[in-house]
Short mmCIF file of N, CA and C in Angstrom, two decimals:
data_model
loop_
_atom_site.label_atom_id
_atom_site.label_comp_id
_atom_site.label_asym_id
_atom_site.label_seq_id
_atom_site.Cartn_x
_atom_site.Cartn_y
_atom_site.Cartn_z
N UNK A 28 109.91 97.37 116.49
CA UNK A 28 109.85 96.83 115.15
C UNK A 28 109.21 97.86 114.23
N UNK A 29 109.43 98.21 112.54
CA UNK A 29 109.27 98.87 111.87
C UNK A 29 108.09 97.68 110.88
N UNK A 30 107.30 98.28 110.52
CA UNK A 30 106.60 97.59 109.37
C UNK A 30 106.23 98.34 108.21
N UNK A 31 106.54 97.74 107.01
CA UNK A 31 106.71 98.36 105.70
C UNK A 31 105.58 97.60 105.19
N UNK A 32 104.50 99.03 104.59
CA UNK A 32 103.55 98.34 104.10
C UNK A 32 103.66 99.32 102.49
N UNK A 33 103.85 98.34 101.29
CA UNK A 33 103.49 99.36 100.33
C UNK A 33 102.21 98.81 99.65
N UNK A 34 101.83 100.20 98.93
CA UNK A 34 100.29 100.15 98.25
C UNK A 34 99.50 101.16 99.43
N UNK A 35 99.97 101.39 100.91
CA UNK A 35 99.06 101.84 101.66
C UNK A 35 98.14 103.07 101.12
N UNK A 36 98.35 103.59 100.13
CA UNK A 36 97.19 105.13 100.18
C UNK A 36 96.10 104.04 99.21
N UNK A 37 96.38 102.89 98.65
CA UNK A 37 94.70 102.01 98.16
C UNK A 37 94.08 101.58 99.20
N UNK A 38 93.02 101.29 98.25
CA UNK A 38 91.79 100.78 98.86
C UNK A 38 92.18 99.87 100.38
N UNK A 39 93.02 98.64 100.02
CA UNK A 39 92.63 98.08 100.49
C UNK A 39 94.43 98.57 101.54
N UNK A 40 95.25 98.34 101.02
CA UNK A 40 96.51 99.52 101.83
C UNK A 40 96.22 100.51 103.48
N UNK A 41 94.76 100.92 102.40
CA UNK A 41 95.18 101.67 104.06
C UNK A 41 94.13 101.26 104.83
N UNK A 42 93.02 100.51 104.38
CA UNK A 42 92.84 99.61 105.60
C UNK A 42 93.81 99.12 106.62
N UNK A 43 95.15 98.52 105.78
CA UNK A 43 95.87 97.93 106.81
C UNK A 43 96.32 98.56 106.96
N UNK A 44 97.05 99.58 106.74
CA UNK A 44 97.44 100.68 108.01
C UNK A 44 97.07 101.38 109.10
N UNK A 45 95.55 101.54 108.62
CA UNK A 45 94.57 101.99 109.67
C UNK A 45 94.71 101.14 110.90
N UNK A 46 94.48 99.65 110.52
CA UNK A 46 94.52 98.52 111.52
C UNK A 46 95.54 98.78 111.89
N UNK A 47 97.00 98.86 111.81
CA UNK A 47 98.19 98.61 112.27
C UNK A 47 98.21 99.61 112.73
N UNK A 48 98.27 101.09 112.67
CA UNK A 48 98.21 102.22 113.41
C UNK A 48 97.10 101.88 114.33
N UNK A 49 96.19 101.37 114.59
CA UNK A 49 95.10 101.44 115.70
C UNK A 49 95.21 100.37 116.71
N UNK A 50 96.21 99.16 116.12
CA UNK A 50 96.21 98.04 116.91
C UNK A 50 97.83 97.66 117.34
N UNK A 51 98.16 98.46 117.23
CA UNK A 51 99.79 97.96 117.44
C UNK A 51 100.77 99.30 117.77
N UNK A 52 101.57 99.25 118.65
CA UNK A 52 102.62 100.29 119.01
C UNK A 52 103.75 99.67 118.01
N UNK A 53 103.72 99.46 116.72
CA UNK A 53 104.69 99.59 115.74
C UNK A 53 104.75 100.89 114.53
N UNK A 54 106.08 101.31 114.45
CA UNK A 54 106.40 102.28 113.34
C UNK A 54 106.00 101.97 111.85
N UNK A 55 104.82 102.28 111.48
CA UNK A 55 104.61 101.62 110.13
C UNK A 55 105.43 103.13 108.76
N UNK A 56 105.67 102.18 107.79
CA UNK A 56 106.71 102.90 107.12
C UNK A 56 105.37 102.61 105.69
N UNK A 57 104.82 103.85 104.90
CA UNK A 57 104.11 103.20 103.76
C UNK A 57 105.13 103.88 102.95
N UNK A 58 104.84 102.68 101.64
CA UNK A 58 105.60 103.39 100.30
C UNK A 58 104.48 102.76 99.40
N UNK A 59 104.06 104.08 98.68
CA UNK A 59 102.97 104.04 97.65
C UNK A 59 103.32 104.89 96.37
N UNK A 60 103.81 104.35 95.27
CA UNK A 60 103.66 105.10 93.88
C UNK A 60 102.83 106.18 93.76
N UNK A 61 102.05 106.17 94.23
CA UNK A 61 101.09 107.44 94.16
C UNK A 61 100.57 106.95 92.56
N UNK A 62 100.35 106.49 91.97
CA UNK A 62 99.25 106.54 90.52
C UNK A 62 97.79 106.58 90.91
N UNK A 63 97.19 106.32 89.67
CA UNK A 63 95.75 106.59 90.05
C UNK A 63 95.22 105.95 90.89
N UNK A 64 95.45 105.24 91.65
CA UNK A 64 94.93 104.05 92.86
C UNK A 64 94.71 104.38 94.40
N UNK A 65 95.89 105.53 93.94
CA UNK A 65 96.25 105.97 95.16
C UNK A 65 95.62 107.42 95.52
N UNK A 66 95.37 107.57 96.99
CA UNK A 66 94.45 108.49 97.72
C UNK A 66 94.75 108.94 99.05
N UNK A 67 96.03 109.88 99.16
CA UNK A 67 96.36 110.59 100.67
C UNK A 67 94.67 110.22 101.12
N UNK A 68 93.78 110.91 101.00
CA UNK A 68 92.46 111.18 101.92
C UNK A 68 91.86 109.91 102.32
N UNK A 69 92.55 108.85 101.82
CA UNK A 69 91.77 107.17 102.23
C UNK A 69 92.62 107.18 104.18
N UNK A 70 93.07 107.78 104.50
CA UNK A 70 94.13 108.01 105.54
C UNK A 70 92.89 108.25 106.56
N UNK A 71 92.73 109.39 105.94
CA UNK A 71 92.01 110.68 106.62
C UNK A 71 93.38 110.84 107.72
N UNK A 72 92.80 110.93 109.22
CA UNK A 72 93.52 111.58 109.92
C UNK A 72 94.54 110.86 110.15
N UNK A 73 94.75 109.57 109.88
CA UNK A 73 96.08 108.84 110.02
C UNK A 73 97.33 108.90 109.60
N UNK A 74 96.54 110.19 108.31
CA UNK A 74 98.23 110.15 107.46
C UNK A 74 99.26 111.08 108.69
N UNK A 75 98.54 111.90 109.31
CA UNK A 75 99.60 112.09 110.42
C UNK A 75 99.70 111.74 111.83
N UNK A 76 100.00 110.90 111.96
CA UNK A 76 99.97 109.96 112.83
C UNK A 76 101.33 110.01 112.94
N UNK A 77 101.76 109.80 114.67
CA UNK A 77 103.58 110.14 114.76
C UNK A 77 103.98 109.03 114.80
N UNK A 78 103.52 107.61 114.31
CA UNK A 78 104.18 106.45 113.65
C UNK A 78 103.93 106.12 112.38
N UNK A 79 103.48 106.99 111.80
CA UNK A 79 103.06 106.61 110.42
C UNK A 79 103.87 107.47 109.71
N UNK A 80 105.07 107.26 108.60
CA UNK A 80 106.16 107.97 107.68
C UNK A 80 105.62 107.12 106.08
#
């Protein structure tokens, strides 16, 4: 299963990605506008993560 999370580079976004990358063998897919809200470095090392696109 694929899970589409958008908003993930906010605050509260990549919490749940963090969780879903740490708790689940699912392909998470983020789509984030990127505006001011948004923060590659809220990731840290998750943004490359080989299920995380």
């Amino acid at each position: 299963m694929t899970l589409l999370i958008t908003g993930g580079l906010g605050f509260i976004g990549s919490a749940v990605v963090r969780r879903l990358l740490g708790t689940t063998e699912e392909v998470v897919v983020n789509v984030d506008r990127m505006t001011y809200a948004a923060s590659p470095e809220s990731l840290g090392t998750w943004l490359r993560h080989p299920r995380h696109i």
